[in-house]
PDB file of C-alpha atoms and ligand atoms in Angstrom:
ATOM      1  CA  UNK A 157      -0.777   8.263 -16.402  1.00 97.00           C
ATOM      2  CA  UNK A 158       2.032   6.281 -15.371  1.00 98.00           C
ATOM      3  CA  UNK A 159       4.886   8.356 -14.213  1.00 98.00           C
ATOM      4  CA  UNK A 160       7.822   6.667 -16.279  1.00 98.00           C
ATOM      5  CA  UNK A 161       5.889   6.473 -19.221  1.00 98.00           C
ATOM      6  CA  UNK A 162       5.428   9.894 -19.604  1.00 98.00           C
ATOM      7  CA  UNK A 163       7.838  12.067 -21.328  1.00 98.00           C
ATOM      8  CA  UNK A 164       9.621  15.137 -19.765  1.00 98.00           C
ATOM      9  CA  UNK A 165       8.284  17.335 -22.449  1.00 98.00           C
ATOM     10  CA  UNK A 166       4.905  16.285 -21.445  1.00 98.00           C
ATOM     11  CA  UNK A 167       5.138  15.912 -17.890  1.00 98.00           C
ATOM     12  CA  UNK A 168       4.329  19.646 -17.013  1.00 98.00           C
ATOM     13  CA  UNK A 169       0.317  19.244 -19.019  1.00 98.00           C
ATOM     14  CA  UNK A 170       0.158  15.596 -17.332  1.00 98.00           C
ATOM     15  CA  UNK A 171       0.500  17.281 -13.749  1.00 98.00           C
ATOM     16  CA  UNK A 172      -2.033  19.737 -15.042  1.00 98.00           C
ATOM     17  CA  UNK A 173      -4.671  17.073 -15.756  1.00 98.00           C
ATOM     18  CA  UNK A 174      -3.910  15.275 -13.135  1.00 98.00           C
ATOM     19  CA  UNK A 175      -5.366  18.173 -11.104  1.00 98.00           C
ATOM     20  CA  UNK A 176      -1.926  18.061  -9.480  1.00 98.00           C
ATOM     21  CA  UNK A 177      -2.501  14.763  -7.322  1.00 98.00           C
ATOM     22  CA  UNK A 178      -0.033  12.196  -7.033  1.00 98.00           C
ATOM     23  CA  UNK A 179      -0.842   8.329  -6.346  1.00 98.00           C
ATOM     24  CA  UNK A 180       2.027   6.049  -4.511  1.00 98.00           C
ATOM     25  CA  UNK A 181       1.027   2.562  -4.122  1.00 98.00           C
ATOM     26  CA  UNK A 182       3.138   1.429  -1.109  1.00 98.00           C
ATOM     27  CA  UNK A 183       3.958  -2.353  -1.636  1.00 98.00           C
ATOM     28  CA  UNK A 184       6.824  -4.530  -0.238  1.00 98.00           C
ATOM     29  CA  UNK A 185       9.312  -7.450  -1.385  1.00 98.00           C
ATOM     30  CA  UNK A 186       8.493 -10.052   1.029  1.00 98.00           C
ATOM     31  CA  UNK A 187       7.689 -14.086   1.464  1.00 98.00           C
ATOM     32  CA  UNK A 188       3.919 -14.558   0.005  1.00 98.00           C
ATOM     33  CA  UNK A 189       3.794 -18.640   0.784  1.00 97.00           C
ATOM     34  CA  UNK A 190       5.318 -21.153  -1.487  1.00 98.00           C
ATOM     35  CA  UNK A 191       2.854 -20.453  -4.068  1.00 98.00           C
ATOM     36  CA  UNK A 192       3.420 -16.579  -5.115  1.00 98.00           C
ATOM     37  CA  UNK A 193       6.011 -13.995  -5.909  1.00 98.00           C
ATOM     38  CA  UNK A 194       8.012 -12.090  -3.432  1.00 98.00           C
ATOM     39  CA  UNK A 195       6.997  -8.665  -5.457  1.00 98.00           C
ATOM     40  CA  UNK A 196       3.015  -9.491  -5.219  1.00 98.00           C
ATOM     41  CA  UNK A 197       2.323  -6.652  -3.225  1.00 98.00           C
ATOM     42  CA  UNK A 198       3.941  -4.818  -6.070  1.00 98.00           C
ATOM     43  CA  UNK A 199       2.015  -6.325  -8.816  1.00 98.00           C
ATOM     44  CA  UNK A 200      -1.475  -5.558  -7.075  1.00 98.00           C
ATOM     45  CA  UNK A 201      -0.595  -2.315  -6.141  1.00 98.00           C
ATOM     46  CA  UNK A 202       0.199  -1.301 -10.200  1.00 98.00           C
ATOM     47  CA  UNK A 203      -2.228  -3.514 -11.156  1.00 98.00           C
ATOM     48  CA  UNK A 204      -5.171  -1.717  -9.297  1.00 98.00           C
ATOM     49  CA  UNK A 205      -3.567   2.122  -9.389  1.00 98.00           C
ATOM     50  CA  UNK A 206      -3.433   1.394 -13.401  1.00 98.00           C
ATOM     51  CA  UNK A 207      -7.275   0.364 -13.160  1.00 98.00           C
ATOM     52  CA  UNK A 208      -7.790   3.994 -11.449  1.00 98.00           C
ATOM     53  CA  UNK A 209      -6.089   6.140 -13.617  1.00 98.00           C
ATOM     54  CA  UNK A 210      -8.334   4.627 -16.548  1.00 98.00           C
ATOM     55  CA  UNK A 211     -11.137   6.017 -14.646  1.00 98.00           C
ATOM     56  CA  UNK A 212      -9.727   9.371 -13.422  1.00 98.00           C
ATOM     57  CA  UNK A 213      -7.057  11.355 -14.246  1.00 98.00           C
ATOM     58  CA  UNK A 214      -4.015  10.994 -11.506  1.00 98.00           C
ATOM     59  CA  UNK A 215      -0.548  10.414 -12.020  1.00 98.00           C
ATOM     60  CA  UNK A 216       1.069   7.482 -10.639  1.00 98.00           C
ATOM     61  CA  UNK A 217       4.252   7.161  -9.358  1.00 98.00           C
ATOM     62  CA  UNK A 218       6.716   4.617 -10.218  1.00 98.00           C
ATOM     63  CA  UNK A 219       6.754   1.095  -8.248  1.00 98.00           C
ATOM     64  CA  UNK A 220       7.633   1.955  -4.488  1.00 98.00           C
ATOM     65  CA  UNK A 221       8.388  -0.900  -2.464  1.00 98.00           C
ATOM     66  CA  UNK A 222      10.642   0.465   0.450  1.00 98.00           C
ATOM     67  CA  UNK A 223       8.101   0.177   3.029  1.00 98.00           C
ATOM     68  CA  UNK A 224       7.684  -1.554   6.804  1.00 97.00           C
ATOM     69  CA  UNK A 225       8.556  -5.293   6.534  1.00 97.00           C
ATOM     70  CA  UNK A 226      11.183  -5.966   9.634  1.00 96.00           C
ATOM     71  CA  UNK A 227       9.081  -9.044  10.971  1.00 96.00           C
ATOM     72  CA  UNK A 228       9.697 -10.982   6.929  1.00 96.00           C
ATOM     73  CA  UNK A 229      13.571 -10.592   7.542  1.00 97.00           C
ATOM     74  CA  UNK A 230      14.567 -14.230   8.317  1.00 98.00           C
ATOM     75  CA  UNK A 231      13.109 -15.189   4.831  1.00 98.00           C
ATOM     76  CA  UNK A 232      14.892 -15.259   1.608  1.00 98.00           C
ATOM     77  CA  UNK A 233      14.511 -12.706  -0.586  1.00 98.00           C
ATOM     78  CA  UNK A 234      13.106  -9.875   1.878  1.00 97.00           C
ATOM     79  CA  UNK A 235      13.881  -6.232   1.419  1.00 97.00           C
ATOM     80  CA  UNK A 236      13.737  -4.600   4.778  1.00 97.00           C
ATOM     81  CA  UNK A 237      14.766  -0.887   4.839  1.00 96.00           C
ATOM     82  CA  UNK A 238      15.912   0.659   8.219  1.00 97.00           C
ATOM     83  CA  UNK A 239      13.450   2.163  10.247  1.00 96.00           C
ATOM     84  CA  UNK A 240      14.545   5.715   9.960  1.00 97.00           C
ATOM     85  CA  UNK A 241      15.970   5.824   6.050  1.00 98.00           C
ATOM     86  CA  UNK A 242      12.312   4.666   5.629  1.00 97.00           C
ATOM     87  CA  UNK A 243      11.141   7.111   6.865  1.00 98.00           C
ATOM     88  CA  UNK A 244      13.202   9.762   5.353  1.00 98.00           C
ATOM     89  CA  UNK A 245      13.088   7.993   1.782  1.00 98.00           C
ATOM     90  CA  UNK A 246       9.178   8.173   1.857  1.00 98.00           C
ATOM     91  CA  UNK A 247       9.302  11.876   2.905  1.00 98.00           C
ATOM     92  CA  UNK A 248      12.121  12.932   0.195  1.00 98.00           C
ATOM     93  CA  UNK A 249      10.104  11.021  -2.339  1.00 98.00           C
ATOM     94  CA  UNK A 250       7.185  12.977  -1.665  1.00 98.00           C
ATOM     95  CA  UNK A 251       8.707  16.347  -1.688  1.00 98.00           C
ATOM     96  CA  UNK A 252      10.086  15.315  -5.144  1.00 98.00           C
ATOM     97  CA  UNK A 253       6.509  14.724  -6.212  1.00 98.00           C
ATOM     98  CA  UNK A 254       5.727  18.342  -4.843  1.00 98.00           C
ATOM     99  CA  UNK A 255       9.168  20.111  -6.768  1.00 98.00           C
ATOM    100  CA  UNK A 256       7.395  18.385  -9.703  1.00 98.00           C
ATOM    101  CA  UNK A 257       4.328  20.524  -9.161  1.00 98.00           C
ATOM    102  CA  UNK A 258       1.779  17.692  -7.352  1.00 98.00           C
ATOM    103  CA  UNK A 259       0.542  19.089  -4.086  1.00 97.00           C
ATOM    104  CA  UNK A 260      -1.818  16.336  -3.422  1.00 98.00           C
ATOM    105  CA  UNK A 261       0.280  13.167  -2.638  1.00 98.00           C
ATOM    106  CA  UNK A 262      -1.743  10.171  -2.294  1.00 98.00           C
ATOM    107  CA  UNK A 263      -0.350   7.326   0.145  1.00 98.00           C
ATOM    108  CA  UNK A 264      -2.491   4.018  -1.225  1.00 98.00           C
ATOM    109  CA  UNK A 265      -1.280   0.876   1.249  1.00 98.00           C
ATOM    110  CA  UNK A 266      -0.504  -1.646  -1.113  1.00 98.00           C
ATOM    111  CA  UNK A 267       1.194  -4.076   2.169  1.00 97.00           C
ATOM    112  CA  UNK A 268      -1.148  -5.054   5.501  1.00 95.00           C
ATOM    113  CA  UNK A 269       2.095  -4.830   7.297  1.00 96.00           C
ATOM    114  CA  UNK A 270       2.186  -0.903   6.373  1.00 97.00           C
ATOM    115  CA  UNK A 271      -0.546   0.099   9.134  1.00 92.00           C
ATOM    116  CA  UNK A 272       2.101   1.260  11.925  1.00 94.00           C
ATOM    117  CA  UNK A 273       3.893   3.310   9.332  1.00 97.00           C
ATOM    118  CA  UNK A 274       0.694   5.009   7.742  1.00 97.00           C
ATOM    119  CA  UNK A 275      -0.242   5.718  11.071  1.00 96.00           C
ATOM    120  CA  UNK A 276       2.553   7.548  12.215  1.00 97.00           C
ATOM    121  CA  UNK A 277       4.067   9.193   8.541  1.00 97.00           C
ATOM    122  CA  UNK A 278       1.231  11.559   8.562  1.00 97.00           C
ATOM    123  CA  UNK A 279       1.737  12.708  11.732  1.00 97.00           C
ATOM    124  CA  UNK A 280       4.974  13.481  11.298  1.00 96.00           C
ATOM    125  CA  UNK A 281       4.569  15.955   8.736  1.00 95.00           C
ATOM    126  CA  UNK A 282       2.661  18.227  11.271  1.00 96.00           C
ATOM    127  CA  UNK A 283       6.903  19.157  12.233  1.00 96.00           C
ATOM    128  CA  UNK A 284       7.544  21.167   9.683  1.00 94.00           C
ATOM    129  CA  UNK A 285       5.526  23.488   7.100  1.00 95.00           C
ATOM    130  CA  UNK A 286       4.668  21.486   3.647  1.00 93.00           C
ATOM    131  CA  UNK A 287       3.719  22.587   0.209  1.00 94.00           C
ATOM    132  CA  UNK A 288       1.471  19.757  -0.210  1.00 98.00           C
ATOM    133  CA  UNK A 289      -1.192  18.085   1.487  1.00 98.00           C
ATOM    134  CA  UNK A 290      -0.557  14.657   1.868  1.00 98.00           C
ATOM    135  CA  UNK A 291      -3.116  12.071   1.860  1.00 98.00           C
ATOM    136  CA  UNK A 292      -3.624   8.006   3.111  1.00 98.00           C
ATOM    137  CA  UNK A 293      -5.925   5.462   1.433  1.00 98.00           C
ATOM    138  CA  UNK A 294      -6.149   1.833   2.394  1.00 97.00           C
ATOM    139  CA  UNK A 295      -8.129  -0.174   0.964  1.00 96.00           C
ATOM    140  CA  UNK A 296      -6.781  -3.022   2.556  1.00 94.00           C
ATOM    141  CA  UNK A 297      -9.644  -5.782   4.460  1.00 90.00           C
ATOM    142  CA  UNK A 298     -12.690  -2.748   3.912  1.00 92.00           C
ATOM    143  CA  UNK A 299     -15.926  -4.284   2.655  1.00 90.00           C
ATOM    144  CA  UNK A 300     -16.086  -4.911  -0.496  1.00 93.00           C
ATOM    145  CA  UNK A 301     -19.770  -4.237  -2.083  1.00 90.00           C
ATOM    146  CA  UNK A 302     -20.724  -6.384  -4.963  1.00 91.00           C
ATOM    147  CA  UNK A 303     -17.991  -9.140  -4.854  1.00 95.00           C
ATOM    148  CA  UNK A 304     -18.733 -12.792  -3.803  1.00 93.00           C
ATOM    149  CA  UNK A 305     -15.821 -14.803  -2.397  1.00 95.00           C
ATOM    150  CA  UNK A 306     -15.452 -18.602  -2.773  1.00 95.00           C
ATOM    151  CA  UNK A 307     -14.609 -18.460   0.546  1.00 96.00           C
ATOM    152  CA  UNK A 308     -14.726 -17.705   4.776  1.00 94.00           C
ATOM    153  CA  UNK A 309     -13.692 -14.531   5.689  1.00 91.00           C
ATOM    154  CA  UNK A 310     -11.301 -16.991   8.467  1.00 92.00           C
ATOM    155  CA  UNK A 311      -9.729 -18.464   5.336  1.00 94.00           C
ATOM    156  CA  UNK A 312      -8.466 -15.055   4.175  1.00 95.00           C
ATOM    157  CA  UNK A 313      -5.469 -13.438   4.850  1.00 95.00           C
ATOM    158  CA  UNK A 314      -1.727 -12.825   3.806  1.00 96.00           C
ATOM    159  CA  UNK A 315      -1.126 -14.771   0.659  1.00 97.00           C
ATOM    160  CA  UNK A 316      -4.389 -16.552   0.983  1.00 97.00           C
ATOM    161  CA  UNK A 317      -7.322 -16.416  -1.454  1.00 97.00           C
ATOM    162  CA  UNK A 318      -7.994 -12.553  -1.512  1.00 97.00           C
ATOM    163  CA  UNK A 319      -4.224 -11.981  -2.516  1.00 98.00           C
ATOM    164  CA  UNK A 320      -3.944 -15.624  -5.057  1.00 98.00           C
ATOM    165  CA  UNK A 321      -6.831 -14.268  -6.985  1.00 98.00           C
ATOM    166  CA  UNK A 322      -5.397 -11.200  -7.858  1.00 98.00           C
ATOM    167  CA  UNK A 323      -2.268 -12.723  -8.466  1.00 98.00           C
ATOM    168  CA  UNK A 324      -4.126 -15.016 -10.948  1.00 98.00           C
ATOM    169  CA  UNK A 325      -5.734 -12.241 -12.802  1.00 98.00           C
ATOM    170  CA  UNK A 326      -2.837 -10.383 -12.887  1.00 98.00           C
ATOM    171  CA  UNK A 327       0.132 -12.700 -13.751  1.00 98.00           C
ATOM    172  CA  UNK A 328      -0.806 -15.982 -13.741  1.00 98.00           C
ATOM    173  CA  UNK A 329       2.160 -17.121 -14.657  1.00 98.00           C
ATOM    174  CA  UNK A 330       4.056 -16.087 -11.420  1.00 98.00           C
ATOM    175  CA  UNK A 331       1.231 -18.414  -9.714  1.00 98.00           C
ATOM    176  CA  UNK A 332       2.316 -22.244  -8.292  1.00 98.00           C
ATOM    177  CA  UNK A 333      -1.024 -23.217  -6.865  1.00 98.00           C
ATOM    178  CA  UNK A 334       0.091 -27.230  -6.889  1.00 98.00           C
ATOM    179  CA  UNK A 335       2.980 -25.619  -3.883  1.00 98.00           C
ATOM    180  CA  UNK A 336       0.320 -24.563  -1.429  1.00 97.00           C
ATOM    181  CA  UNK A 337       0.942 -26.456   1.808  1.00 95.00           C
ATOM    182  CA  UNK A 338      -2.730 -27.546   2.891  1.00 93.00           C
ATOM    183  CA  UNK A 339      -2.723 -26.354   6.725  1.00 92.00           C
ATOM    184  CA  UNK A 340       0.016 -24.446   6.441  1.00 94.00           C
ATOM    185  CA  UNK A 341      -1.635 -20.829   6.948  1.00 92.00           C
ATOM    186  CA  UNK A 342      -3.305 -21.145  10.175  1.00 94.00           C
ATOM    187  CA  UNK A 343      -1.982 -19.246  12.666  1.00 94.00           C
ATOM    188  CA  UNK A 344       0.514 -20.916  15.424  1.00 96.00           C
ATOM    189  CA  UNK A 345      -0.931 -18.266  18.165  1.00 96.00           C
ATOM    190  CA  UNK A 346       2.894 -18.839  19.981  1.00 97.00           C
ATOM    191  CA  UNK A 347       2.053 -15.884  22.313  1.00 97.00           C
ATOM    192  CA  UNK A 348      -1.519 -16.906  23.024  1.00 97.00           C
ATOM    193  CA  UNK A 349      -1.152 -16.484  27.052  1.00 97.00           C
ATOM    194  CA  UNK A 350       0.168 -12.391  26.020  1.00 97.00           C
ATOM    195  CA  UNK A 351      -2.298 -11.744  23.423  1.00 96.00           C
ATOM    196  CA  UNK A 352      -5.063 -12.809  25.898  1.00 97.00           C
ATOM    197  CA  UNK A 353      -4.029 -10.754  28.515  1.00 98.00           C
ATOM    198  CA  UNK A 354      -4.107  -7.644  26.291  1.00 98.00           C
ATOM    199  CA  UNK A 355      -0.021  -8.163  25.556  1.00 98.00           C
ATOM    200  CA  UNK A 356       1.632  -6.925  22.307  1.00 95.00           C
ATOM    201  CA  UNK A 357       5.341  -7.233  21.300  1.00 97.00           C
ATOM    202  CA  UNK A 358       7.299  -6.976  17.812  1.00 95.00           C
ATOM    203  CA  UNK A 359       7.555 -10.547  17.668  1.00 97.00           C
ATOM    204  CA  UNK A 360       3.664 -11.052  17.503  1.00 96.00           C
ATOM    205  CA  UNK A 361       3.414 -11.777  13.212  1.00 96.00           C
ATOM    206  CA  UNK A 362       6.643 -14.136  13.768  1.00 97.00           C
ATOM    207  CA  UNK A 363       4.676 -15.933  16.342  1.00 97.00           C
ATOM    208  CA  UNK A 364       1.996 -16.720  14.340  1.00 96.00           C
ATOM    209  CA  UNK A 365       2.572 -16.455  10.850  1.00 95.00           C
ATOM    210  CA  UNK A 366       6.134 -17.633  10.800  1.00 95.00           C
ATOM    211  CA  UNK A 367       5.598 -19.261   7.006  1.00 94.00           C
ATOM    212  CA  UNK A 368       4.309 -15.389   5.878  1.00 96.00           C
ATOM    213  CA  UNK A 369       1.425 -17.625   4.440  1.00 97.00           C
ATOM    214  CA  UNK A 370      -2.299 -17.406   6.335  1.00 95.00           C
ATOM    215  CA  UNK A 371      -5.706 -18.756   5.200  1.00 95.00           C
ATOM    216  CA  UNK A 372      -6.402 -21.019   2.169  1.00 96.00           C
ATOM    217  CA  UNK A 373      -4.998 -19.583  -1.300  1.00 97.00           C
ATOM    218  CA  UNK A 374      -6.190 -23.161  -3.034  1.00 97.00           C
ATOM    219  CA  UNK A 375      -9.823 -21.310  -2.933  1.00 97.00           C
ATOM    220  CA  UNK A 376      -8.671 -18.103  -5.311  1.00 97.00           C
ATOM    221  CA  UNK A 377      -9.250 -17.761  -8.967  1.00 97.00           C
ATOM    222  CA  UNK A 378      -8.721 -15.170 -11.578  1.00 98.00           C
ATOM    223  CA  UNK A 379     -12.358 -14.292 -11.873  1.00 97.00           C
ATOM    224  CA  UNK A 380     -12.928 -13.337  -8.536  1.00 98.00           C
ATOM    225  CA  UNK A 381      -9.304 -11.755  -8.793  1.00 98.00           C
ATOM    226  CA  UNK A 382     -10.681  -9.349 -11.159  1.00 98.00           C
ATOM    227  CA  UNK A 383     -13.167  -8.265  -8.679  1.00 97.00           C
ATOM    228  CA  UNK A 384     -11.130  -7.184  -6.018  1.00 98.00           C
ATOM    229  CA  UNK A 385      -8.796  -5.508  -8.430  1.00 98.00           C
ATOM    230  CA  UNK A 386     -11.688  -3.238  -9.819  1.00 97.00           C
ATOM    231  CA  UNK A 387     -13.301  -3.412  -6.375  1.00 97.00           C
ATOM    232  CA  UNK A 388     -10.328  -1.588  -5.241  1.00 98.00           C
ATOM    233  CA  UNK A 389      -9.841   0.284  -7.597  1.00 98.00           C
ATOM    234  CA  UNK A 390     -13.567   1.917  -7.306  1.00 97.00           C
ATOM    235  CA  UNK A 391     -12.440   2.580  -3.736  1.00 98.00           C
ATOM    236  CA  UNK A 392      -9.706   4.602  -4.346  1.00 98.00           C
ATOM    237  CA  UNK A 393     -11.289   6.694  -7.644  1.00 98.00           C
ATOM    238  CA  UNK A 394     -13.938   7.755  -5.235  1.00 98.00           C
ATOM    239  CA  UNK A 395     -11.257   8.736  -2.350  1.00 98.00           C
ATOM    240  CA  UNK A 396      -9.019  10.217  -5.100  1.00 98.00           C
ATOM    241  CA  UNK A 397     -12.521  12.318  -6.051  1.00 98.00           C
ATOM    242  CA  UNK A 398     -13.032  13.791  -2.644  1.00 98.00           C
ATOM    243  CA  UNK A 399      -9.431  14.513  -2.535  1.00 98.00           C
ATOM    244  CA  UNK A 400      -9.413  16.794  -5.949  1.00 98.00           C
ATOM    245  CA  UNK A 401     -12.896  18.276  -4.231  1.00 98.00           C
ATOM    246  CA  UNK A 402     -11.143  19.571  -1.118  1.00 98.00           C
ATOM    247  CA  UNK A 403      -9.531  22.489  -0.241  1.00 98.00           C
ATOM    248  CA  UNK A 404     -10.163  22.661   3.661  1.00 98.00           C
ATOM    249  CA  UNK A 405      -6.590  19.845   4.214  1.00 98.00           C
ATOM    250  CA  UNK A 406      -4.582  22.854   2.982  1.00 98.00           C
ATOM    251  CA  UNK A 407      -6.446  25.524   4.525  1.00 98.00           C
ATOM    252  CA  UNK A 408      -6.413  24.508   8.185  1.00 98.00           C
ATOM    253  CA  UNK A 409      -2.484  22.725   7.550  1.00 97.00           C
ATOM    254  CA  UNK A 410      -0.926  26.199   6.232  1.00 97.00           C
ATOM    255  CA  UNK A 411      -3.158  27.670   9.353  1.00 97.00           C
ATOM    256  CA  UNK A 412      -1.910  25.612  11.993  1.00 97.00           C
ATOM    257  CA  UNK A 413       1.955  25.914  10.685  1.00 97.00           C
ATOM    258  CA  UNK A 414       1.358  29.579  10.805  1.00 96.00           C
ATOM    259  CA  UNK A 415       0.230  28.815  14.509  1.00 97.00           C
ATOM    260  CA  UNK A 416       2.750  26.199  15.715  1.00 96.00           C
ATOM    261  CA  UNK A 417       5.399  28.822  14.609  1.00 94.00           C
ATOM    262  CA  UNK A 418       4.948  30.975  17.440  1.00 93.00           C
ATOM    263  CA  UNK A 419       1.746  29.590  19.915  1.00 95.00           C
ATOM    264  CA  UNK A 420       1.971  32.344  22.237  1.00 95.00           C
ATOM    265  CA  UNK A 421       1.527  34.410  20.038  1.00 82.00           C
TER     266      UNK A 421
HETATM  267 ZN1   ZN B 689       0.695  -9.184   0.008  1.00 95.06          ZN
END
């Protein structure tokens, strides 16, 4: 059940058989090559979040796209949020999803560039009491059981293959295969002599990937497109299963705010 679609009037039974849980695909507007749309992360993410809520009952909330994308900032068309109204924009978004009755908010990375901030967002609810538990999924690069690829695991990456195919399956006609620069998506590897020695700086996806472009996307096709969408998909039903299953996430979060309130007792 798609958010937006529903009306008001029916929103209160929709939360009901939705077993209260929440899914937010977090995409991005950024550079995907020559060859596909800045809002690609976007279409994926709806595209596989509508495939799960054919197979289980979740509500999904409306495109998100405000998410971590500072390093895509010197091309055209980017939409880079500050660091800290990021921040607070995801978390007032999510306690709207609670004051709407959903105490099971589902974080599903819809942007490889997302990692740093779904590694640190959850933590940072363990500040302040919630009224929902709130969950991560990413089923970004896991193994993918039961799909073939046309093509080396080296030849995948940001708007390469993986990411064309679904883009073929899923709007075609946003695709410009005959754009592709051949070459193009290898990585530069600027800041070889710091990686090497262990180094990391902000600057490190800029270094390499300066065209926001990165393996072959001549080798994707709708077919295998469909794959990873439903692929996906099956990856998140079966996390968004476990998640309507548990109980203990809420137990030992409402036990450890009562805790953190006063540790000594
Ligand atoms: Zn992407």
């Amino acid at each position: 059940m798609r958010w937006e679609e529903l009306t008001s009037d029916r929103f209160p039974e929709a939360v009901q058989e939705s077993g209260r849980v929440c899914l937010i695909s977090l995409s991005v507007i950024e550079r995907h090559g020559h060859h596909l749309p800045l809002g690609t992360d976007m279409y994926e993410g709806r595209g596989i979040l509508d495939r799960v809520a054919a197979m289980e009952p979740v509500i999904v909330f409306p495109d998100y796209y405000f998410t971590q994308i500072p390093e895509a900032r010197h091309q055209p068309g980017t939409i880079a949020i500050d660091g800290e109204l990021m921040v607070k924009l995801l978390d007032n978004v999510c306690r709207e999803i609670a004051r709407n009755g959903m105490d099971k908010i589902v974080l599903v990375n819809a942007h490889g560039g997302n990692r740093g901030l779904l590694s640190l967002f959850p933590m940072l609810q363990l500040y302040h009491p919630q009224d929902y538990v709130l969950y991560v999924v990413d089923p970004i690069g896991k193994p993918m059981e039961g799909v073939t690829v046309p093509w080396e695991a080296t030849e995948n990456g940001h708007a390469g293959p993986g990411e064309t195919s679904m883009m073929l399956a899923l709007r075609p006609d946003l695709v410009h295969m005959e754009r592709i620069v051949a070459g193009e998506g290898r990585a530069l590897g600027r800041l070889k002599p710091l990686n090497e020695a262990g180094v990391v700086t902000g600057i490190w996806w800029y270094a390499d990937q300066p065209h926001h472009y990165q393996g072959d996307g001549s080798k994707g096709n709708a077919e295998t497109g469909e794959q990873i969408l439903n692929n996906r998909a099956e990856y998140i039903v079966r996390a968004v299963r476990a998640i309507k299953a548990d109980s203990e996430a809420r137990r030992l979060q409402d036990e450890f705010f009562a805790r953190s309130a006063a540790p000594s007792g």
